[in-house]
Tab-separated table of C-alpha atoms and ligand atoms in Angstrom:
chain	number	residue	atom	x	y	z
A	611	MET	CA	0.000	0.000	0.000
A	612	GLY	CA	1.769	3.186	-1.159
A	613	ILE	CA	2.056	6.376	0.839
A	614	ALA	CA	2.873	9.763	-0.630
A	615	TYR	CA	2.725	13.102	1.116
A	616	GLU	CA	-0.651	13.953	-0.478
A	617	ASP	CA	-2.187	11.099	1.519
A	618	PHE	CA	-1.517	12.954	4.777
A	619	LEU	CA	-4.003	15.741	4.000
A	620	ASP	CA	-7.520	14.745	5.002
A	621	GLU	CA	-9.833	17.735	5.359
A	622	SER	CA	-12.712	15.569	6.535
A	623	TYR	CA	-10.702	13.898	9.304
A	624	GLU	CA	-12.380	13.623	12.710
A	625	PRO	CA	-9.732	13.117	15.410
A	626	ALA	CA	-10.015	9.947	17.489
A	627	ALA	CA	-10.259	10.359	21.278
A	628	ASP	CA	-6.673	9.212	21.795
A	629	ASP	CA	-5.095	11.218	18.954
A	630	LEU	CA	-2.599	13.915	19.921
A	631	VAL	CA	-3.884	16.989	18.065
A	632	CYS	CA	-1.374	19.765	17.387
A	633	GLU	CA	-2.060	23.229	16.067
A	634	PHE	CA	0.618	24.607	13.758
A	635	HIS	CA	0.930	27.981	12.091
A	636	ILE	CA	2.860	27.706	8.854
A	637	GLN	CA	4.142	29.854	6.053
A	638	PRO	CA	4.355	27.519	3.028
A	639	GLY	CA	7.639	27.249	1.180
A	640	GLN	CA	7.936	28.889	-2.212
A	641	GLY	CA	5.526	27.498	-4.786
A	642	LEU	CA	3.510	25.409	-2.307
A	643	THR	CA	-0.123	25.871	-1.349
A	644	MET	CA	-1.169	25.707	2.302
A	645	GLY	CA	-2.635	22.250	1.708
A	646	GLU	CA	0.579	20.941	0.147
A	647	ALA	CA	2.728	22.343	2.911
A	648	ALA	CA	0.376	21.026	5.612
A	649	ALA	CA	0.428	17.566	4.026
A	650	ARG	CA	4.230	17.575	4.064
A	651	VAL	CA	4.231	18.571	7.741
A	652	ALA	CA	1.926	15.690	8.674
A	653	SER	CA	3.965	13.333	6.510
A	654	GLU	CA	7.462	14.203	7.783
A	655	SER	CA	6.356	14.310	11.427
A	656	SER	CA	4.775	10.854	11.336
A	657	ASN	CA	5.824	8.178	8.815
A	658	GLY	CA	6.243	9.806	5.406
A	659	THR	CA	9.218	11.343	3.675
A	660	TRP	CA	9.984	13.416	0.559
A	661	ALA	CA	9.641	10.368	-1.726
A	662	ALA	CA	6.548	8.236	-2.254
A	663	LEU	CA	6.936	4.868	-0.533
A	664	SER	CA	5.535	1.415	-1.213
A	665	PRO	CA	6.015	-0.587	1.991
A	666	GLU	CA	4.902	-4.214	1.903
A	667	SER	CA	2.730	-3.877	4.966
A	668	ASP	CA	0.005	-1.322	5.520
A	669	VAL	CA	1.560	1.354	7.775
A	670	ARG	CA	-1.117	3.976	7.356
A	671	SER	CA	-2.429	3.494	10.878
A	672	TYR	CA	0.786	5.285	11.989
A	673	SER	CA	0.226	8.250	9.670
A	674	ALA	CA	-0.779	11.697	10.892
A	675	HIS	CA	-3.728	13.546	9.357
A	676	ALA	CA	-3.578	17.229	8.465
A	677	PHE	CA	-7.006	18.868	8.688
A	678	ASP	CA	-8.615	22.232	9.420
A	679	VAL	CA	-6.248	23.900	6.975
A	680	ALA	CA	-6.925	27.641	6.897
A	681	GLU	CA	-5.628	30.194	4.440
A	682	ASP	CA	-4.387	32.306	7.362
A	683	GLY	CA	-1.728	29.643	7.883
A	684	SER	CA	-3.156	27.558	10.707
A	685	VAL	CA	-3.552	23.817	10.421
A	686	ARG	CA	-4.288	21.030	12.867
A	687	VAL	CA	-2.505	17.730	12.676
A	688	ALA	CA	-3.785	14.620	14.449
A	689	TYR	CA	-1.259	11.982	15.455
A	690	PRO	CA	-2.428	8.450	16.246
A	691	ALA	CA	-1.583	7.126	19.718
A	692	ALA	CA	0.321	4.187	18.236
A	693	LEU	CA	2.961	6.573	16.925
A	694	PHE	CA	4.199	7.344	20.421
A	695	GLU	CA	6.234	5.640	23.093
A	696	ALA	CA	4.337	6.131	26.339
A	697	GLY	CA	6.135	8.385	28.795
A	698	SER	CA	8.984	9.446	26.490
A	699	MET	CA	8.956	13.192	25.997
A	700	PRO	CA	12.020	13.150	23.710
A	701	GLN	CA	10.301	10.671	21.397
A	702	ILE	CA	7.098	12.708	21.268
A	703	LEU	CA	8.962	15.921	20.515
A	704	SER	CA	11.057	14.238	17.835
A	705	CYS	CA	7.735	13.625	16.064
A	706	ILE	CA	5.764	16.810	16.575
A	707	ALA	CA	8.636	19.315	16.735
A	708	GLY	CA	11.398	17.450	14.933
A	709	ASN	CA	12.518	17.601	11.275
A	710	ILE	CA	9.519	19.718	10.349
A	711	MET	CA	11.060	22.724	12.120
A	712	GLY	CA	13.728	22.924	9.425
A	713	MET	CA	12.082	21.509	6.285
A	714	LYS	CA	12.112	23.609	3.127
A	715	ALA	CA	8.439	22.898	2.486
A	716	VAL	CA	7.718	25.591	5.092
A	717	ASP	CA	9.399	28.972	5.316
A	718	THR	CA	8.352	29.127	8.961
A	719	ILE	CA	6.427	26.798	11.235
A	720	ARG	CA	5.180	27.326	14.766
A	721	LEU	CA	3.934	24.555	17.022
A	722	ALA	CA	1.369	26.702	18.812
A	723	ASP	CA	-0.690	24.341	20.969
A	724	CYS	CA	-1.381	20.695	21.731
A	725	GLU	CA	-4.459	18.828	22.952
A	726	TRP	CA	-3.039	16.021	25.091
A	727	PRO	CA	-5.283	12.943	25.121
A	728	GLU	CA	-5.779	11.012	28.318
A	729	ALA	CA	-3.947	7.916	27.074
A	730	LEU	CA	-0.755	9.853	26.335
A	731	THR	CA	-1.033	12.003	29.463
A	732	LYS	CA	-1.232	8.923	31.676
A	733	GLY	CA	2.295	7.981	30.642
A	734	PHE	CA	3.598	11.000	32.561
A	735	PRO	CA	3.640	11.647	36.304
A	736	GLY	CA	2.819	15.350	36.273
A	737	PRO	CA	3.813	17.497	39.261
A	738	GLN	CA	4.357	15.838	42.615
A	739	TYR	CA	2.931	18.800	44.549
A	740	GLY	CA	1.784	21.539	42.193
A	741	SER	CA	0.045	24.340	44.064
A	742	ALA	CA	0.058	22.183	47.204
A	743	VAL	CA	3.614	23.533	47.723
A	744	LEU	CA	2.046	26.819	48.748
A	745	THR	CA	0.445	25.223	51.781
A	746	GLU	CA	2.283	21.927	52.331
A	747	ILE	CA	5.836	23.306	52.150
A	748	LEU	CA	5.252	27.059	52.495
A	749	GLU	CA	2.713	29.177	54.347
A	750	ALA	CA	1.313	31.173	51.460
A	751	GLU	CA	-2.370	30.256	51.636
A	752	ASP	CA	-3.751	33.710	51.014
A	753	ARG	CA	-1.047	35.607	49.175
A	754	PRO	CA	1.492	34.940	46.419
A	755	ALA	CA	4.680	33.283	47.637
A	756	LEU	CA	7.738	35.521	47.310
A	757	ALA	CA	11.116	34.470	45.982
A	758	THR	CA	14.400	36.188	45.373
A	759	VAL	CA	17.553	35.448	43.439
A	760	PRO	CA	20.777	37.012	44.775
A	761	LYS	CA	22.400	39.493	42.429
A	762	PRO	CA	25.019	39.692	41.024
A	763	LYS	CA	23.845	36.358	39.657
A	764	VAL	CA	27.332	34.837	39.736
A	765	GLY	CA	30.515	35.888	41.514
A	766	LEU	CA	29.238	36.150	45.087
A	767	SER	CA	31.034	33.940	47.601
A	768	THR	CA	29.149	31.207	49.424
A	769	GLU	CA	29.090	33.303	52.595
A	770	GLU	CA	27.768	36.355	50.740
A	771	HIS	CA	25.117	34.260	49.017
A	772	ALA	CA	23.910	32.720	52.290
A	773	GLN	CA	23.900	36.119	54.019
A	774	ILE	CA	21.798	37.615	51.214
A	775	GLY	CA	19.428	34.692	51.605
A	776	TYR	CA	19.138	35.322	55.324
A	777	ASP	CA	18.522	39.056	54.814
A	778	ALA	CA	15.829	38.376	52.232
A	779	TRP	CA	14.128	35.721	54.336
A	780	VAL	CA	13.945	37.889	57.455
A	781	GLY	CA	12.760	40.782	55.302
A	782	GLY	CA	9.709	38.738	54.314
A	783	VAL	CA	10.616	36.606	51.314
A	784	ASP	CA	9.634	32.912	51.426
A	785	LEU	CA	12.124	31.451	48.966
A	786	LEU	CA	15.754	32.013	48.130
A	787	LYS	CA	16.513	30.950	44.560
A	788	ASP	CA	19.805	30.265	42.782
A	789	ASP	CA	20.178	31.948	39.440
A	790	GLU	CA	20.033	29.911	36.247
A	791	ASN	CA	23.796	30.014	35.687
A	792	LEU	CA	24.850	29.412	39.287
A	793	THR	CA	25.558	25.725	39.785
A	794	ASP	CA	28.945	24.527	41.121
A	795	GLN	CA	31.575	27.140	40.362
A	796	ASN	CA	34.781	27.660	42.342
A	797	PHE	CA	33.655	30.961	43.838
A	798	ASN	CA	30.522	29.328	45.286
A	799	PRO	CA	30.693	25.508	45.350
A	800	PHE	CA	27.414	23.617	45.324
A	801	GLU	CA	27.700	21.578	48.512
A	802	GLU	CA	28.966	24.420	50.682
A	803	ARG	CA	26.274	26.709	49.322
A	804	VAL	CA	23.558	24.194	50.136
A	805	THR	CA	24.698	23.598	53.704
A	806	GLN	CA	25.389	27.247	54.526
A	807	SER	CA	22.187	28.521	52.908
A	808	LEU	CA	20.038	25.889	54.603
A	809	GLU	CA	21.599	26.769	57.963
A	810	MET	CA	20.593	30.372	57.325
A	811	ARG	CA	17.132	29.193	56.305
A	812	ASP	CA	16.722	27.415	59.640
A	813	ARG	CA	17.865	30.529	61.472
A	814	ALA	CA	15.463	32.740	59.515
A	815	GLU	CA	12.621	30.278	60.136
A	816	SER	CA	13.141	30.275	63.872
A	817	GLU	CA	13.541	34.048	64.049
A	818	THR	CA	10.496	34.882	61.927
A	819	GLY	CA	8.236	31.960	62.823
A	820	GLU	CA	7.520	31.602	59.086
A	821	LYS	CA	8.342	28.698	56.800
A	822	LYS	CA	11.232	29.514	54.518
A	823	ASP	CA	12.938	27.519	51.810
A	824	TYR	CA	15.623	27.443	49.182
A	825	LEU	CA	15.303	26.643	45.454
A	826	VAL	CA	18.659	24.983	44.835
A	827	ASN	CA	19.871	24.920	41.244
A	828	VAL	CA	20.925	21.304	40.670
A	829	THR	CA	21.258	21.684	36.886
A	830	ALA	CA	24.069	19.497	35.563
A	831	GLU	CA	24.624	16.296	33.598
A	832	THR	CA	21.750	13.988	34.562
A	833	ASP	CA	23.489	11.587	36.985
A	834	GLU	CA	25.151	14.524	38.685
A	835	MET	CA	21.836	16.376	38.819
A	836	VAL	CA	20.253	13.410	40.613
A	837	ARG	CA	23.201	13.251	43.019
A	838	ARG	CA	22.768	16.942	43.773
A	839	ALA	CA	19.039	16.486	44.356
A	840	GLU	CA	19.868	13.727	46.840
A	841	TYR	CA	22.343	16.025	48.555
A	842	VAL	CA	19.681	18.702	48.902
A	843	ALA	CA	17.193	16.240	50.386
A	844	ASP	CA	19.813	14.753	52.725
A	845	HIS	CA	20.493	18.220	54.099
A	846	GLY	CA	16.879	19.113	54.708
A	847	GLY	CA	16.114	21.000	51.488
A	848	ARG	CA	12.607	20.716	50.105
A	849	PHE	CA	13.109	22.123	46.592
A	850	VAL	CA	15.462	21.710	43.668
A	851	MET	CA	15.625	23.993	40.695
A	852	VAL	CA	16.261	22.721	37.174
A	853	ASP	CA	16.954	24.729	34.021
A	854	VAL	CA	14.528	22.522	32.133
A	855	VAL	CA	15.230	23.623	28.570
A	856	THR	CA	19.020	23.523	28.761
A	857	ALA	CA	19.045	20.302	30.811
A	858	GLY	CA	16.609	18.614	28.445
A	859	TRP	CA	13.317	16.847	28.965
A	860	ALA	CA	14.754	13.350	29.408
A	861	ALA	CA	16.837	14.702	32.283
A	862	VAL	CA	13.798	16.433	33.777
A	863	GLN	CA	11.911	13.134	33.641
A	864	THR	CA	14.768	11.399	35.482
A	865	VAL	CA	14.919	14.074	38.176
A	866	ARG	CA	11.152	13.921	38.599
A	867	ARG	CA	11.294	10.165	39.162
A	868	ARG	CA	14.010	10.518	41.790
A	869	THR	CA	12.430	13.473	43.585
A	870	GLU	CA	9.296	11.379	44.135
A	871	ASP	CA	11.280	9.299	46.652
A	872	LEU	CA	13.120	12.319	48.017
A	873	ASP	CA	9.939	14.328	48.664
A	874	VAL	CA	11.381	17.477	47.125
A	875	ALA	CA	9.550	19.752	44.708
A	876	ILE	CA	10.929	20.963	41.357
A	877	HIS	CA	11.221	24.644	40.499
A	878	ALA	CA	11.620	24.979	36.721
A	879	HIS	CA	13.604	27.854	35.241
A	880	ARG	CA	13.050	28.275	31.500
A	881	ALA	CA	16.417	29.754	30.422
A	882	MET	CA	16.762	29.367	26.612
A	883	HIS	CA	13.023	29.025	26.014
A	884	ALA	CA	13.136	32.145	23.868
A	885	ALA	CA	15.366	30.356	21.358
A	886	PHE	CA	12.239	28.295	20.622
A	887	ASP	CA	9.435	30.755	21.195
A	888	ARG	CA	10.521	34.371	20.756
A	889	LEU	CA	9.805	34.629	17.034
A	890	PRO	CA	6.032	34.340	16.903
A	891	GLN	CA	5.955	32.732	13.456
A	892	HIS	CA	8.481	29.983	14.139
A	893	GLY	CA	9.555	27.384	16.694
A	894	VAL	CA	7.720	25.944	19.665
A	895	SER	CA	5.443	28.215	21.677
A	896	MET	CA	5.958	28.832	25.391
A	897	ARG	CA	2.477	27.387	25.790
A	898	VAL	CA	3.676	24.028	24.472
A	899	LEU	CA	6.900	24.211	26.522
A	900	ALA	CA	4.693	24.786	29.574
A	901	GLN	CA	2.569	21.759	28.653
A	902	VAL	CA	5.683	19.623	28.291
A	903	SER	CA	6.974	20.904	31.642
A	904	ARG	CA	3.745	19.950	33.404
A	905	LEU	CA	3.649	16.480	31.888
A	906	CYS	CA	7.286	15.877	32.868
A	907	GLY	CA	6.373	16.900	36.395
A	908	VAL	CA	7.719	20.274	37.490
A	909	ASP	CA	5.922	22.012	40.370
A	910	HIS	CA	6.790	25.655	39.544
A	911	LEU	CA	7.446	27.155	36.134
A	912	HIS	CA	8.566	30.611	35.057
A	913	THR	CA	5.939	31.928	32.653
A	914	GLY	CA	6.762	35.617	32.504
A	915	THR	CA	5.388	38.859	33.824
A	916	ALA	CA	2.479	39.522	31.459
A	917	GLY	CA	4.491	42.249	29.777
A	918	PHE	CA	5.433	44.231	32.890
A	919	GLY	CA	9.000	43.005	33.479
A	920	LYS	CA	12.270	43.054	31.536
A	921	LEU	CA	11.657	40.089	29.230
A	922	GLU	CA	9.434	39.580	26.213
A	923	ASN	CA	6.495	37.357	27.165
A	924	GLU	CA	4.044	35.267	25.241
A	925	ASP	CA	0.527	35.048	26.667
A	926	THR	CA	1.503	34.694	30.333
A	927	VAL	CA	-2.132	34.828	31.405
A	928	GLY	CA	-3.348	32.140	28.996
A	929	ILE	CA	-0.420	29.858	29.818
A	930	ASN	CA	-1.024	30.266	33.557
A	931	GLU	CA	-4.681	29.369	33.048
A	932	TRP	CA	-3.639	26.239	31.163
A	933	LEU	CA	-1.230	25.258	33.962
A	934	ARG	CA	-4.128	25.417	36.435
A	935	SER	CA	-6.730	23.753	34.232
A	936	ASP	CA	-7.724	20.096	34.414
A	937	LEU	CA	-5.374	17.772	32.538
A	938	HIS	CA	-6.800	14.299	33.003
A	939	GLY	CA	-6.239	14.456	36.753
A	940	LEU	CA	-2.582	15.593	36.758
A	941	ARG	CA	-1.694	18.153	39.393
A	942	ASP	CA	-1.423	21.822	38.469
A	943	VAL	CA	1.782	23.869	38.218
A	944	VAL	CA	2.397	27.115	40.113
A	945	PRO	CA	3.357	29.882	37.670
A	946	VAL	CA	6.367	31.991	38.624
A	947	THR	CA	6.352	35.589	37.521
A	948	SER	CA	9.892	36.863	37.235
A	949	GLY	CA	12.263	38.999	35.192
A	950	GLY	CA	12.611	42.679	36.017
A	951	LEU	CA	9.972	42.861	38.758
A	952	HIS	CA	10.074	45.524	41.479
A	953	PRO	CA	7.512	46.602	44.076
A	954	GLY	CA	6.121	49.439	41.931
A	955	ILE	CA	4.765	47.057	39.280
A	956	VAL	CA	3.633	44.208	41.514
A	957	ASP	CA	0.012	45.408	41.529
A	958	SER	CA	-0.123	45.560	37.718
A	959	VAL	CA	1.393	42.091	37.409
A	960	LEU	CA	-1.008	40.577	39.954
A	961	ASP	CA	-3.956	42.286	38.264
A	962	ALA	CA	-2.972	40.364	35.143
A	963	THR	CA	-1.909	37.033	36.636
A	964	GLY	CA	-4.061	36.704	39.746
A	965	ASP	CA	-2.437	35.976	43.087
A	966	ARG	CA	-1.909	32.208	42.862
A	967	VAL	CA	1.612	32.742	41.603
A	968	ILE	CA	5.126	33.005	42.957
A	969	VAL	CA	6.431	36.552	42.656
A	970	GLN	CA	10.188	36.501	42.194
A	971	ALA	CA	12.491	39.510	42.139
A	972	GLY	CA	16.269	39.840	42.007
A	973	GLY	CA	17.305	43.372	41.106
A	974	GLY	CA	13.974	44.645	42.462
A	975	ILE	CA	15.082	43.538	45.954
A	976	HIS	CA	18.883	43.715	46.019
A	977	GLY	CA	18.969	47.023	44.135
A	978	HIS	CA	16.971	48.703	46.927
A	979	PRO	CA	18.952	51.729	48.197
A	980	ASP	CA	18.822	50.383	51.768
A	981	GLY	CA	19.871	46.859	50.877
A	982	THR	CA	18.412	43.393	50.601
A	983	GLU	CA	16.410	43.223	53.817
A	984	ALA	CA	14.699	46.533	53.069
A	985	GLY	CA	14.130	45.381	49.485
A	986	ALA	CA	12.443	42.232	50.731
A	987	ARG	CA	10.290	44.255	53.137
A	988	ALA	CA	9.248	46.523	50.285
A	989	LEU	CA	8.221	43.607	48.074
A	990	ARG	CA	6.329	41.921	50.901
A	991	ALA	CA	4.539	45.186	51.686
A	992	ALA	CA	3.603	45.612	48.018
A	993	VAL	CA	2.141	42.114	47.848
A	994	GLU	CA	0.293	42.561	51.148
A	995	ALA	CA	-1.105	45.867	49.912
A	996	TYR	CA	-2.482	44.079	46.890
A	997	GLY	CA	-4.193	41.488	49.104
A	998	GLU	CA	-5.609	44.209	51.356
A	999	GLY	CA	-6.943	46.107	48.366
A	1000	VAL	CA	-4.988	49.265	49.158
A	1001	SER	CA	-2.809	51.177	46.745
A	1002	LEU	CA	0.972	50.969	46.904
A	1003	GLU	CA	1.087	54.668	47.674
A	1004	THR	CA	-1.212	54.253	50.684
A	1005	LYS	CA	0.771	51.255	51.919
A	1006	ALA	CA	3.992	53.239	51.542
A	1007	GLU	CA	2.723	55.638	54.217
A	1008	THR	CA	3.277	52.875	56.798
A	1009	SER	CA	6.106	51.029	55.018
A	1010	PRO	CA	9.243	53.179	54.718
A	1011	ALA	CA	10.990	50.450	52.697
A	1012	LEU	CA	8.180	50.486	50.129
A	1013	ALA	CA	8.243	54.285	50.007
A	1014	VAL	CA	11.970	54.184	49.165
A	1015	ALA	CA	11.408	51.532	46.475
A	1016	LEU	CA	8.613	53.541	44.861
A	1017	GLU	CA	10.775	56.650	44.985
A	1018	LYS	CA	13.624	54.771	43.264
A	1019	TRP	CA	11.821	52.762	40.604
A	1020	GLY	CA	8.467	54.446	40.269
A	1021	ARG	CA	5.678	52.487	38.633
A	1022	ASP	CA	7.273	51.709	35.266
A	1023	SER	CA	8.611	48.486	33.762
A	1024	PRO	CA	12.392	48.261	33.464
A	1025	ARG	CA	14.190	47.565	30.199
B	1304	LIG	O1	16.159	33.955	37.271
B	1304	LIG	C1	15.385	34.904	37.356
B	1304	LIG	O2	14.172	34.745	37.528
B	1304	LIG	C2	15.970	36.282	37.178
B	1304	LIG	O3	17.306	36.222	37.526
B	1304	LIG	C3	15.264	37.407	37.817
B	1304	LIG	O4	16.132	38.496	38.012
B	1304	LIG	P1	15.613	40.011	38.076
B	1304	LIG	O5	14.467	40.047	39.014
B	1304	LIG	O6	16.809	40.796	38.553
B	1304	LIG	O7	15.243	40.387	36.676
B	1305	LIG	MG1	17.907	34.640	36.408
């Protein structure tokens, strides 16, 4: 039974319940119609190629179907369940975001969204805690949790890093976070940083009476990453942080499996996501990267600042809604809003994102004229003002630290 690329276009196709349906936006290559380009996408991403084939057996049950082709460039492609290896994110992505990203039949192609069927979803663990971290590990029932990353992001000694953590915790922040490029460098070795920072955490917890914790960047080669996660758990840490895009999804899956036994949650930093999603017409959307992150089982994920911070963001609000929506019984993911936040824009961000998020600020705390502790107090006051329904200006009348922050940074987004 022959298969040629034309066979992969089927406008009348009705997806089966266990198909993985992907929405692509494509710009056809020169000389191709939308239908021809869409057919080539479905072909190359399932079991066709550039040449017509005549296999001896009938392999069409493994073929994808392109349908809903629109002249504006959108097309949906349905992939049969049999095409996939259950629980292997690399294998799935090699199909739906593999060769097609570079094929000449499309000038540009964007994997915009996926509808994950129950059968495929069940192959993945999803988050171990999800939003339960806010109450089970932290005490942030009725306000956003607050996190901070010491700045400068690299170059601080272990002692300086731990001291900054302590100052931020006692100032009102819940979570200290390593930066995405701080792992195990000579100026601040991993194991010493973990022990010293967790000692400071314990001190800050007993002095404030609040639960505090530390998002430890364990990003490394996979075996080493697992070893570091074990080290964190052995020393009383309750979170690890993974740079999920640079580490890779297979590694994230391995860490997720191990952290199940260790009872630690995973904070996902998305460094390098913009290589996939910044150009709106090409690549893999942040929405899909967020879906992949949830399936692989992270508990927190950076999803941007809804346009108010220093980074370009794609649909933070819609992505956050997806992370909280039902996905065949998997736990939700807590969105982290981060990148250029300071107290003067916290109310605008929370208006957009709602308050079931983690608010994370680096420069917006450590750049405070009176130092880290005052910066943390200012951010905490800003978030509390939001919960109380009072303006930042009114709150600043009783919070000198917030008044200084507003004076310094005003109400505008940084660049
Ligand atoms: O990793 C992060 O989230 C960033 O380092 C945030 O830093 P900033 O608040 O200084 O932009
Ligand atoms: Mg950072």
